[in-house]
Short mmCIF file of C-alpha atoms and ligand atoms in Angstrom, two decimals:
data_model
loop_
_atom_site.label_atom_id
_atom_site.label_comp_id
_atom_site.label_asym_id
_atom_site.label_seq_id
_atom_site.Cartn_x
_atom_site.Cartn_y
_atom_site.Cartn_z
CA MET A 11 -12.91 -19.11 19.88
CA ASN A 12 -9.63 -17.21 20.01
CA LEU A 13 -7.11 -17.80 17.25
CA LYS A 14 -3.46 -18.35 18.02
CA VAL A 15 -0.76 -15.83 17.18
CA THR A 16 1.03 -18.62 15.33
CA ASP A 17 -2.04 -18.85 13.05
CA ILE A 18 -1.23 -15.34 11.83
CA LYS A 19 2.30 -16.43 11.07
CA GLN A 20 1.08 -19.58 9.33
CA TYR A 21 -1.56 -17.74 7.30
CA ILE A 22 1.05 -15.41 5.87
CA TYR A 23 3.34 -18.31 5.13
CA CYS A 24 0.48 -20.02 3.32
CA PRO A 25 -3.29 -19.68 3.86
CA ARG A 26 -3.71 -23.37 3.12
CA ILE A 27 -2.00 -24.29 6.38
CA ILE A 28 -5.02 -22.86 8.22
CA TYR A 29 -7.17 -25.39 6.39
CA PHE A 30 -4.88 -28.21 7.56
CA LEU A 31 -4.90 -26.90 11.11
CA TYR A 32 -8.61 -26.28 11.56
CA ILE A 33 -10.70 -27.98 8.91
CA CYS A 34 -8.86 -31.09 7.92
CA PRO A 35 -6.34 -31.75 10.70
CA VAL A 36 -3.49 -33.91 9.50
CA SER A 37 -0.76 -35.51 11.54
CA LYS A 38 2.56 -34.11 10.58
CA LYS A 39 5.89 -35.45 11.70
CA THR A 40 7.95 -33.49 14.19
CA THR A 41 10.97 -32.58 12.17
CA TYR A 42 14.54 -32.37 13.38
CA LYS A 43 14.33 -28.63 12.80
CA MET A 44 11.45 -28.31 15.26
CA GLU A 45 13.16 -30.45 17.92
CA SER A 46 16.44 -28.60 17.71
CA GLY A 47 14.51 -25.32 17.77
CA LYS A 48 13.08 -26.19 21.19
CA VAL A 49 16.51 -26.96 22.61
CA GLU A 50 17.96 -23.75 21.17
CA HIS A 51 15.11 -21.81 22.78
CA MET A 52 15.91 -23.22 26.19
CA VAL A 53 19.62 -22.52 25.88
CA LEU A 54 18.87 -19.00 24.74
CA ASP A 55 16.54 -18.35 27.68
CA LYS A 56 19.33 -19.24 30.09
CA LEU A 57 21.80 -17.02 28.27
CA GLU A 58 19.36 -14.12 28.02
CA GLU A 59 18.82 -14.06 31.78
CA ARG A 60 22.47 -13.22 32.28
CA ARG A 61 23.00 -10.76 29.43
CA THR A 62 22.65 -7.00 29.52
CA LEU A 63 20.15 -5.19 27.31
CA LYS A 64 22.84 -3.52 25.27
CA ARG A 65 22.11 -5.59 22.19
CA TYR A 66 18.52 -4.24 22.24
CA ARG A 67 19.91 -0.71 22.50
CA LEU A 68 18.23 -0.28 25.86
CA ALA A 69 20.17 0.83 28.91
CA GLU A 70 18.25 -1.05 31.55
CA GLY A 71 14.96 -2.75 32.05
CA GLU A 72 13.33 -5.92 33.18
CA ARG A 73 13.07 -9.03 31.02
CA VAL A 74 9.90 -11.08 31.32
CA PHE A 75 9.91 -14.54 29.78
CA HIS A 76 7.12 -16.61 28.21
CA THR A 77 4.09 -14.56 29.13
CA TYR A 78 0.80 -16.11 28.12
CA LEU A 79 -1.30 -13.39 26.50
CA GLU A 80 -4.95 -13.56 25.58
CA SER A 81 -7.50 -11.02 24.43
CA GLU A 82 -11.17 -11.69 23.78
CA ARG A 83 -11.42 -8.26 22.22
CA ILE A 84 -8.81 -8.97 19.57
CA GLY A 85 -9.67 -12.65 19.35
CA LEU A 86 -6.09 -13.86 19.77
CA GLN A 87 -3.93 -15.74 22.22
CA GLY A 88 -0.32 -16.79 22.37
CA LYS A 89 2.83 -17.11 24.39
CA LEU A 90 5.40 -14.39 23.83
CA ASP A 91 9.09 -15.41 23.98
CA MET A 92 10.12 -12.39 25.98
CA HIS A 93 9.30 -8.78 26.59
CA ILE A 94 11.29 -5.97 28.07
CA VAL A 95 9.81 -3.43 30.45
CA VAL A 96 11.54 -0.07 30.73
CA ASP A 97 9.81 2.70 32.65
CA LYS A 98 6.30 1.65 31.67
CA GLN A 99 7.41 1.10 28.10
CA TYR A 100 6.97 -2.39 26.74
CA TYR A 101 8.92 -4.07 23.96
CA PRO A 102 7.84 -7.51 22.75
CA VAL A 103 10.78 -9.65 21.60
CA GLU A 104 10.49 -12.72 19.37
CA TYR A 105 13.43 -15.05 18.86
CA LYS A 106 13.91 -16.34 15.35
CA PHE A 107 16.24 -19.18 14.57
CA THR A 108 16.53 -18.47 10.90
CA GLU A 109 19.66 -18.05 8.84
CA ARG A 110 17.71 -15.84 6.42
CA SER A 111 16.48 -12.36 7.17
CA ALA A 112 13.25 -11.62 8.98
CA SER A 113 10.20 -12.15 6.84
CA LEU A 114 6.70 -10.79 6.76
CA ASN A 115 5.20 -13.61 8.80
CA HIS A 116 7.64 -12.84 11.60
CA LYS A 117 6.75 -9.18 11.43
CA TYR A 118 3.00 -9.71 11.83
CA GLN A 119 3.52 -12.29 14.55
CA LEU A 120 5.40 -9.63 16.47
CA VAL A 121 2.72 -7.02 15.74
CA SER A 122 0.08 -9.43 17.07
CA TYR A 123 2.03 -9.88 20.30
CA ALA A 124 2.41 -6.14 20.60
CA MET A 125 -1.37 -5.79 20.32
CA LEU A 126 -1.90 -8.46 22.98
CA LEU A 127 0.67 -6.81 25.21
CA GLU A 128 -1.22 -3.55 24.90
CA ASP A 129 -4.35 -5.22 26.21
CA TYR A 130 -2.41 -6.96 28.95
CA TYR A 131 -0.80 -3.81 30.33
CA ARG A 132 -3.38 -1.33 29.05
CA CYS A 133 -0.66 0.63 27.33
CA THR A 134 0.55 1.56 23.86
CA VAL A 135 3.37 -0.44 22.35
CA ARG A 136 5.25 1.48 19.71
CA ASN A 137 8.09 -0.87 18.87
CA GLY A 138 8.86 -4.55 18.95
CA LEU A 139 12.11 -6.40 18.38
CA LEU A 140 12.92 -9.45 16.30
CA TYR A 141 16.01 -11.25 17.49
CA LEU A 142 17.60 -13.23 14.67
CA VAL A 143 19.58 -15.62 16.83
CA PRO A 144 22.00 -17.23 14.33
CA LYS A 145 23.01 -13.83 13.00
CA ASN A 146 22.90 -12.22 16.43
CA GLU A 147 20.96 -9.36 14.88
CA ILE A 148 18.15 -7.29 16.37
CA ILE A 149 15.57 -5.87 14.02
CA PRO A 150 13.33 -3.15 15.41
CA VAL A 151 9.79 -3.22 14.05
CA GLU A 152 7.54 -0.19 14.37
CA ILE A 153 3.99 -1.07 15.37
CA THR A 154 2.09 1.18 12.97
CA PRO A 155 -1.70 1.68 12.73
CA ASN A 156 -1.63 0.03 9.30
CA ALA A 157 0.19 -3.02 10.63
CA ARG A 158 -2.40 -3.38 13.42
CA GLU A 159 -5.22 -3.12 10.93
CA PHE A 160 -3.53 -5.68 8.73
CA VAL A 161 -3.50 -8.14 11.63
CA TYR A 162 -7.24 -7.62 12.12
CA GLU A 163 -7.77 -8.28 8.42
CA ILE A 164 -5.79 -11.50 8.62
CA ILE A 165 -7.85 -12.60 11.62
CA ASP A 166 -10.99 -12.02 9.52
CA LYS A 167 -9.58 -13.98 6.61
CA ILE A 168 -8.59 -16.90 8.83
CA ARG A 169 -12.09 -16.97 10.28
CA GLN A 170 -13.52 -16.91 6.78
CA ILE A 171 -11.48 -19.98 5.81
CA ILE A 172 -12.65 -21.79 8.93
CA ARG A 173 -16.27 -20.75 8.36
CA SER A 174 -16.40 -21.62 4.67
CA GLU A 175 -14.41 -24.86 5.10
CA ARG A 176 -12.94 -24.28 1.64
CA VAL A 177 -9.37 -25.06 0.68
CA PRO A 178 -7.70 -21.72 0.02
CA GLU A 179 -5.38 -20.99 -2.88
CA ARG A 180 -1.97 -22.48 -2.48
CA GLN A 181 1.17 -20.52 -1.87
CA ARG A 182 2.76 -19.16 -5.04
CA LYS A 183 6.33 -19.29 -3.82
CA VAL A 184 7.86 -22.62 -4.73
CA ASN A 185 10.54 -22.31 -2.05
CA LYS A 186 7.94 -22.02 0.66
CA CYS A 187 6.23 -25.22 -0.47
CA ARG A 188 9.57 -26.98 -0.51
CA ASP A 189 10.16 -26.14 3.17
CA CYS A 190 6.57 -26.70 4.26
CA GLU A 191 5.64 -29.40 6.76
CA TYR A 192 2.30 -29.89 5.04
CA ARG A 193 3.65 -30.34 1.57
CA ARG A 194 2.70 -33.99 1.19
CA PHE A 195 -0.95 -33.18 1.91
CA CYS A 196 -1.22 -30.71 -0.95
CA GLY A 197 -2.49 -32.83 -3.83
CA ASP A 198 -1.97 -30.21 -6.53
CA ILE A 199 1.49 -29.13 -5.61
CA ASP A 200 3.31 -31.13 -8.30
CA ILE A 201 1.78 -29.14 -11.11
CA TRP A 202 3.06 -25.97 -9.53
CA THR A 203 6.39 -26.05 -11.26
CA LYS A 204 9.04 -23.40 -11.05
CA GLU A 205 8.73 -22.70 -14.76
CA ARG A 206 5.11 -21.75 -14.38
CA VAL A 207 5.74 -19.53 -11.43
CA ASP A 208 8.63 -17.81 -13.07
CA LYS A 209 6.84 -17.28 -16.35
CA CYS A 210 7.14 -13.62 -17.04
CA ILE A 211 4.20 -12.09 -18.79
CA PHE A 212 4.81 -9.49 -21.45
CA MET B 25 -3.23 20.98 -6.03
CA TYR B 26 0.17 19.38 -5.62
CA PHE B 27 2.01 22.04 -3.68
CA LEU B 28 2.05 21.49 0.06
CA ASN B 29 1.11 24.37 2.34
CA GLU B 30 3.24 25.52 5.28
CA ILE B 31 1.77 23.09 7.79
CA GLU B 32 1.91 20.17 5.38
CA ARG B 33 5.52 20.97 4.54
CA LYS B 34 6.38 20.91 8.19
CA MET B 35 4.60 17.61 8.56
CA PHE B 36 6.43 16.34 5.50
CA LEU B 37 9.87 17.38 6.71
CA LYS B 38 9.53 16.46 10.36
CA LYS B 39 7.41 13.35 10.11
CA MET B 40 6.96 11.77 6.71
CA LEU B 41 10.40 12.19 5.18
CA PRO B 42 12.38 10.87 8.20
CA LYS B 43 9.99 7.92 8.40
CA ALA B 44 10.22 7.24 4.69
CA ARG B 45 14.01 7.26 4.88
CA VAL B 46 14.10 4.45 7.41
CA LEU B 47 10.99 2.63 6.18
CA ASP B 48 11.78 -1.05 6.26
CA VAL B 49 9.86 -2.53 3.37
CA ASP B 50 10.16 -6.28 2.93
CA ASP B 51 12.29 -6.91 -0.12
CA GLU B 52 9.77 -9.25 -1.71
CA LEU B 53 7.34 -6.32 -1.84
CA ARG B 54 9.70 -3.96 -3.63
CA GLY B 55 8.77 -3.37 -7.28
CA TRP B 56 12.21 -4.46 -8.48
CA ASN B 57 11.33 -8.00 -7.35
CA TRP B 58 8.58 -8.13 -9.97
CA HIS B 59 10.05 -11.34 -11.42
CA GLN B 60 9.11 -13.49 -8.45
CA PRO B 61 5.98 -14.07 -6.37
CA PRO B 62 4.15 -12.39 -4.81
CA LEU B 63 4.77 -9.55 -7.27
CA ALA B 64 5.04 -11.70 -10.39
CA PRO B 65 1.64 -11.69 -12.03
CA ALA B 66 -0.07 -15.10 -12.18
CA TYR B 67 -2.37 -14.29 -15.09
CA GLU B 68 -1.93 -12.71 -18.45
CA GLU B 69 -4.47 -9.95 -17.99
CA ARG B 70 -3.20 -6.41 -17.77
CA LEU B 71 -4.93 -3.99 -15.51
CA ALA B 72 -4.83 -0.23 -15.13
CA VAL B 73 -3.91 0.98 -11.65
CA TYR B 74 -7.40 2.42 -11.18
CA GLU B 75 -8.87 -0.99 -12.03
CA VAL B 76 -6.86 -2.58 -9.25
CA SER B 77 -7.52 0.12 -6.71
CA ASN B 78 -11.16 1.13 -7.32
CA THR B 79 -13.50 -0.45 -4.83
CA TYR B 80 -16.53 1.74 -5.40
CA CYS B 81 -18.43 -1.48 -6.14
CA SER B 82 -17.81 -3.79 -3.21
CA THR B 83 -17.89 -6.97 -5.34
CA HIS B 84 -16.01 -5.37 -8.27
CA ARG B 85 -18.82 -6.27 -10.65
CA ASP B 86 -18.25 -3.02 -12.54
CA LEU B 87 -14.90 -4.42 -13.64
CA TYR B 88 -16.52 -7.74 -14.58
CA VAL B 89 -19.09 -5.93 -16.72
CA ARG B 90 -16.41 -3.99 -18.56
CA ARG B 91 -13.69 -6.59 -18.89
CA VAL B 92 -15.57 -9.90 -19.11
CA LEU B 93 -18.96 -8.95 -20.56
CA LYS B 94 -17.17 -6.28 -22.58
CA THR B 95 -20.02 -3.86 -22.15
CA ARG B 96 -19.28 -0.23 -22.84
CA ILE B 97 -20.04 1.75 -19.74
CA ASN B 98 -21.13 5.34 -20.17
CA PRO B 99 -19.29 7.67 -17.83
CA ASN B 100 -21.40 9.38 -15.17
CA TYR B 101 -21.16 13.00 -14.05
CA PHE B 102 -18.50 12.25 -11.45
CA MET B 103 -16.28 10.50 -13.95
CA ILE B 104 -16.64 13.26 -16.53
CA SER B 105 -16.04 16.05 -14.05
CA GLY B 106 -13.08 14.15 -12.59
CA LYS B 107 -11.54 13.85 -16.03
CA ALA B 108 -12.14 17.54 -16.75
CA PHE B 109 -10.59 18.66 -13.44
CA HIS B 110 -7.54 16.48 -13.97
CA GLN B 111 -7.11 17.98 -17.42
CA ILE B 112 -7.40 21.51 -16.05
CA VAL B 113 -4.69 20.97 -13.45
CA VAL B 114 -2.32 19.48 -16.03
CA SER B 115 -2.97 22.20 -18.60
CA VAL B 116 -2.47 25.05 -16.13
CA ILE B 117 0.85 23.59 -15.00
CA GLU B 118 2.05 22.92 -18.54
CA HIS B 119 0.95 26.38 -19.64
CA ALA B 120 2.83 28.00 -16.75
CA LYS B 121 5.99 26.09 -17.61
CA LYS B 122 5.70 27.17 -21.24
CA LEU B 123 5.28 30.80 -20.21
CA ILE B 124 8.35 30.69 -17.99
CA TYR B 125 10.44 29.27 -20.83
CA PHE B 126 8.95 31.67 -23.35
CA HIS B 127 9.30 34.92 -21.40
CA GLY B 128 12.25 33.99 -19.21
CA PRO B 129 12.68 35.40 -15.70
CA THR B 130 13.61 38.95 -16.72
CA PRO B 131 12.12 41.46 -16.93
CA GLN B 132 9.97 40.09 -14.15
CA GLY B 133 6.84 42.05 -15.05
CA ARG B 134 6.42 40.40 -18.43
CA LEU B 135 6.36 36.90 -17.04
CA THR B 136 4.16 37.63 -14.05
CA SER B 137 1.57 39.53 -16.07
CA ALA B 138 1.45 36.62 -18.56
CA LEU B 139 0.92 34.21 -15.68
CA ARG B 140 -1.84 36.44 -14.37
CA GLN B 141 -3.92 36.33 -17.54
CA ALA B 142 -7.10 34.24 -17.37
CA PHE B 143 -6.54 30.67 -18.44
CA GLU B 144 -8.63 29.32 -21.28
CA ILE B 145 -9.98 25.91 -20.39
CA SER B 146 -10.39 23.25 -23.04
CA TRP B 147 -13.03 20.74 -21.98
CA PRO B 148 -13.03 17.00 -22.74
CA SER B 149 -15.56 15.91 -25.37
CA GLU B 150 -17.57 13.88 -22.80
CA VAL B 151 -18.82 17.16 -21.33
CA ASN B 152 -21.38 17.19 -24.17
CA MET B 153 -23.08 14.21 -22.54
CA LEU B 154 -24.04 16.37 -19.57
CA THR B 155 -27.24 18.35 -19.02
CA GLU B 156 -27.11 22.15 -19.28
CA GLU B 157 -27.31 22.47 -15.53
CA GLN B 158 -24.45 20.04 -15.03
CA LYS B 159 -22.40 21.84 -17.66
CA ASN B 160 -22.84 25.17 -15.88
CA ASP B 161 -21.90 23.65 -12.59
CA LEU B 162 -18.80 22.09 -14.11
CA THR B 163 -17.78 25.34 -15.81
CA ASN B 164 -17.93 27.28 -12.55
CA LYS B 165 -15.98 24.67 -10.65
CA GLY B 166 -13.42 24.35 -13.44
CA LYS B 167 -12.80 28.11 -13.45
CA CYS B 168 -12.39 28.12 -9.72
CA LEU B 169 -9.86 25.29 -9.94
CA ALA B 170 -7.86 26.91 -12.74
CA GLU B 171 -7.69 30.23 -10.84
CA TYR B 172 -6.51 28.49 -7.69
CA GLU B 173 -3.82 26.58 -9.54
CA GLN B 174 -2.66 29.65 -11.43
CA GLY B 175 -2.56 31.73 -8.27
CA ARG B 176 -0.36 29.25 -6.46
CA ILE B 177 2.12 29.02 -9.31
CA LEU B 178 2.26 32.79 -9.65
CA ALA B 179 2.95 33.18 -5.94
CA ARG B 180 5.77 30.66 -6.14
CA VAL B 181 7.30 32.36 -9.18
CA GLU B 182 7.20 35.77 -7.49
CA GLU B 183 8.70 34.37 -4.33
CA VAL B 184 11.60 32.68 -6.14
CA LEU B 185 12.28 35.76 -8.29
CA THR B 186 12.61 37.96 -5.23
CA GLN B 187 15.12 35.52 -3.74
CA GLN B 188 17.06 34.60 -6.88
CA PRO B 189 17.34 37.62 -9.22
CA TYR B 190 19.91 35.92 -11.49
CA ILE B 191 18.03 32.70 -12.03
CA GLY B 192 17.60 31.18 -15.51
CA ALA B 193 14.34 29.92 -17.00
CA ASP B 194 15.10 26.23 -16.54
CA ALA B 195 16.02 26.56 -12.87
CA LEU B 196 12.99 28.75 -12.32
CA VAL B 197 10.72 26.05 -13.72
CA HIS B 198 12.40 23.48 -11.53
CA LEU B 199 12.06 25.55 -8.37
CA THR B 200 8.52 26.76 -8.90
CA VAL B 201 6.77 23.84 -10.56
CA PRO B 202 8.86 20.81 -9.54
CA VAL B 203 6.28 18.34 -10.68
CA VAL B 204 5.95 15.97 -13.62
CA CYS B 205 2.31 15.65 -14.59
CA GLU B 206 0.84 12.50 -16.13
CA HIS B 207 4.09 10.63 -15.55
CA LYS B 208 3.97 7.71 -18.01
CA LEU B 209 4.99 4.29 -16.71
CA ASP B 210 5.16 0.86 -18.27
CA GLY B 211 3.52 -1.45 -15.75
CA ARG B 212 3.92 -4.75 -17.61
CA PHE B 213 6.44 -6.08 -15.12
CA LEU B 214 3.64 -6.18 -12.58
CA GLY B 215 0.83 -7.33 -14.84
CA LEU B 216 -0.34 -3.75 -15.20
CA SER B 217 -0.99 -1.73 -18.32
CA GLN B 218 1.85 -0.61 -20.54
CA TYR B 219 0.42 2.90 -20.53
CA LEU B 220 0.06 3.79 -16.87
CA SER B 221 -0.11 7.44 -16.06
CA ALA B 222 0.60 8.65 -12.54
CA ASP B 223 -1.13 12.00 -11.94
CA ALA B 224 2.11 13.55 -10.77
CA PHE B 225 5.54 12.86 -9.42
CA MET B 226 6.87 15.57 -7.17
CA MET B 227 10.62 15.79 -7.59
CA SER B 228 11.45 18.16 -4.75
CA ASP B 229 9.60 16.01 -2.21
CA PRO B 230 10.04 12.59 -3.80
CA MET B 231 6.43 11.52 -3.75
CA VAL B 232 3.87 9.94 -6.08
CA MET B 233 0.76 12.08 -6.17
CA ASP B 234 -2.80 11.50 -7.20
CA ILE B 235 -5.77 13.85 -7.38
CA LYS B 236 -9.26 12.85 -6.36
CA PHE B 237 -12.42 14.88 -6.37
CA GLY B 238 -14.92 13.44 -3.93
CA SER B 239 -14.82 12.10 -0.44
CA PRO B 240 -11.69 10.33 0.79
CA ARG B 241 -11.77 6.55 0.71
CA LYS B 242 -9.18 4.20 2.14
CA PHE B 243 -8.61 2.39 -1.13
CA HIS B 244 -7.48 5.61 -2.84
CA ARG B 245 -4.05 4.93 -1.35
CA LEU B 246 -3.82 1.86 -3.56
CA SER B 247 -3.37 4.13 -6.59
CA THR B 248 -0.19 5.73 -5.28
CA THR B 249 0.96 2.27 -4.19
CA GLY B 250 0.49 0.86 -7.69
CA TYR B 251 2.46 3.68 -9.29
CA ALA B 252 5.18 3.42 -6.65
CA LEU B 253 5.57 -0.30 -7.37
CA ALA B 254 5.72 0.36 -11.10
CA MET B 255 8.38 3.05 -10.57
CA GLU B 256 10.43 0.74 -8.41
CA ALA B 257 10.21 -1.95 -11.08
CA LEU B 258 11.31 0.47 -13.80
CA TYR B 259 13.90 2.58 -12.05
CA GLU B 260 15.12 0.17 -9.33
CA MET B 261 14.94 2.83 -6.64
CA PRO B 262 12.70 2.90 -3.56
CA VAL B 263 9.54 4.99 -3.69
CA ASN B 264 8.20 5.21 -0.16
CA LEU B 265 5.87 8.19 -0.15
CA GLY B 266 2.48 8.88 -1.63
CA CYS B 267 0.06 11.76 -1.41
CA ILE B 268 -3.59 11.99 -2.42
CA CYS B 269 -4.78 15.53 -3.06
CA TYR B 270 -8.49 15.85 -2.45
CA GLY B 271 -10.40 18.69 -4.05
CA GLU B 272 -13.91 19.54 -2.95
CA PHE B 273 -16.18 22.39 -3.99
CA LYS B 274 -18.33 23.99 -1.30
CA ASN B 275 -20.42 27.09 -1.90
CA GLY B 276 -18.42 28.01 -4.96
CA GLN B 277 -15.14 27.59 -3.13
CA LEU B 278 -12.41 25.00 -3.59
CA ILE B 279 -11.27 23.15 -0.48
CA VAL B 280 -8.08 21.12 -0.70
CA ASN B 281 -6.93 18.39 1.65
CA ARG B 282 -3.90 16.19 1.25
CA ASP B 283 -3.35 12.71 2.55
CA MET B 284 0.38 12.03 2.77
CA HIS B 285 1.19 8.41 3.48
CA LEU B 286 3.97 5.87 3.59
CA ILE B 287 3.82 3.15 0.97
CA ASP B 288 4.43 0.43 3.50
CA ASP B 289 4.26 -3.37 3.57
CA GLU B 290 0.53 -3.36 4.26
CA LEU B 291 -0.46 -1.15 1.32
CA ARG B 292 1.79 -3.14 -1.01
CA GLN B 293 0.24 -6.44 0.09
CA TRP B 294 -3.23 -5.01 -0.26
CA PHE B 295 -2.46 -3.83 -3.78
CA ILE B 296 -1.03 -7.21 -4.84
CA GLU B 297 -3.95 -9.11 -3.33
CA SER B 298 -6.42 -6.87 -5.08
CA ARG B 299 -4.55 -7.23 -8.38
CA ASP B 300 -4.51 -11.02 -8.10
CA GLU B 301 -8.15 -11.25 -7.10
CA LYS B 302 -9.29 -9.06 -9.97
CA MET B 303 -7.05 -10.73 -12.53
CA ARG B 304 -8.41 -14.11 -11.49
CA MET B 305 -11.97 -12.83 -11.77
CA ILE B 306 -11.33 -11.68 -15.34
CA TYR B 307 -9.24 -14.66 -16.42
CA GLU B 308 -11.62 -17.25 -15.01
CA GLU B 309 -14.66 -15.14 -15.97
CA ILE B 310 -16.11 -15.38 -12.49
CA ASP B 311 -19.22 -13.29 -11.99
CA PRO B 312 -18.74 -11.80 -8.51
CA GLY B 313 -22.46 -11.08 -8.13
CA LEU B 314 -24.24 -7.86 -7.25
CA ALA B 315 -23.09 -5.72 -4.42
CA ASP B 316 -25.68 -5.29 -1.69
CA ASP B 317 -25.38 -1.52 -1.67
CA CYS B 318 -25.61 -0.62 -5.38
CA GLN B 319 -26.04 3.10 -6.06
CA GLU B 320 -28.01 4.28 -9.05
CA THR B 321 -25.14 6.57 -9.91
CA CYS B 322 -22.87 3.58 -10.52
CA PRO B 323 -21.97 3.57 -14.23
CA ALA B 324 -22.64 -0.18 -14.43
CA TYR B 325 -26.04 0.07 -12.72
CA GLU B 326 -28.11 -0.45 -15.85
CA GLU B 327 -26.13 -3.46 -16.95
CA CYS B 328 -26.31 -5.06 -13.52
CA HIS B 329 -30.01 -4.47 -12.83
S1 SF4 C 27 2.68 -27.16 0.40
FE1 SF4 C 27 2.61 -25.10 -0.36
S2 SF4 C 27 0.48 -24.81 -0.86
FE2 SF4 C 27 0.56 -26.62 0.44
S3 SF4 C 27 0.25 -25.85 2.50
FE3 SF4 C 27 2.40 -25.88 2.18
S4 SF4 C 27 2.97 -23.86 1.43
FE4 SF4 C 27 0.78 -24.12 1.21
#
């Protein structure tokens, strides 16, 4: 069974989400944030079609939208927002509708797409781009050997959670729990107070 | 051991340094964010950097034996020789610095002939635990290492003196031996020991350095990562480069290889995960079980079997 690229993103956000997705599926409500995200995506697609590539610091190239990518070899599948093709060079682009800066889960999601794109085109992808839509900012991400290896390790860890059917450790960042769609399914989350997290050990 | 050769310098200047300058490390993985997760330690144990990084035992039972069962582990030959070699490198460098300050750069002959004199090695007390044969082997290798180290410093001193005839002693030390050995760091911010000691910090090429004698292993890079994080926590400046200097003795000759690397997001995450996993093992007293590839040379072998 192939994992989804979004699983990588979710695992980094919190490994416990994998448990809720695969072992003990729970029905979570579609939040306003998710709904408005879909609409924003569609609007952005339309806009992107008409724009130049200047914002990506590329002179010219072809934009390809929503390519479904799958690789048995890597064990991953997913749909990439967009990629740019310039003279046999390929740049995966992920849109992010976050007011904050790009985070690690976004980075490894992009690296995963880059790896899938490599299998798709039989090429080497050296750079990907994160497009932070609200800030109108493009963040280039280098696809390094270490980052690729890290993705493989995450895939292994996700499989381990699925195989062992054990609830993984919860996320240690209180803010993440606060924003998490699965929060109400985490029985032990109340005891995880800010004071305990912030306790500095000397 | 620490000084890069011509090819490595080229690699450093053209590849590593430019990359390190633009390296985009996630802010939550910078040492100065030690006060919040994921860097904030979740347990009250304090670990040495080598305890976090060593993965010679795949289940980490060696750490469990030492820290939970509190069994004293006798060092094996590799540990003793490693300690001795480290000590030799540090002493040669310190000795050279002392000589430069003592004799000063002029007249040149006095300093260079002092630097040329054979270096007297003082061995760590653990050497007495070795067999005669092992002792002899260690003595030969130690001499070879000291000569190599001395030779490289001497060459650098001569080179600088021919370029800078009016140089003072302090500047000469800085240009020829720009390295702080056994750099002491307080790692408590990160749940590490208060008495960390990075093998070296190279000031001219801002890099944390570590020496290893034995075959290269991937987890060795965790040592430089741990020290880099501790430095960032203490000094609030980015430390993006690490270098492991590998020494190997073959047919009475020293072979040196260096692994320069970026201390990137992945290494930092690996280090933190390993720290958390090991701290939890100690705090919760979880016996991780035997590894399935135990070597008889493992210092915890007797306790485990
Ligand atoms: S609530 Fe917290 S611990 Fe539970 S799944 Fe979400 S992020 Fe993880």
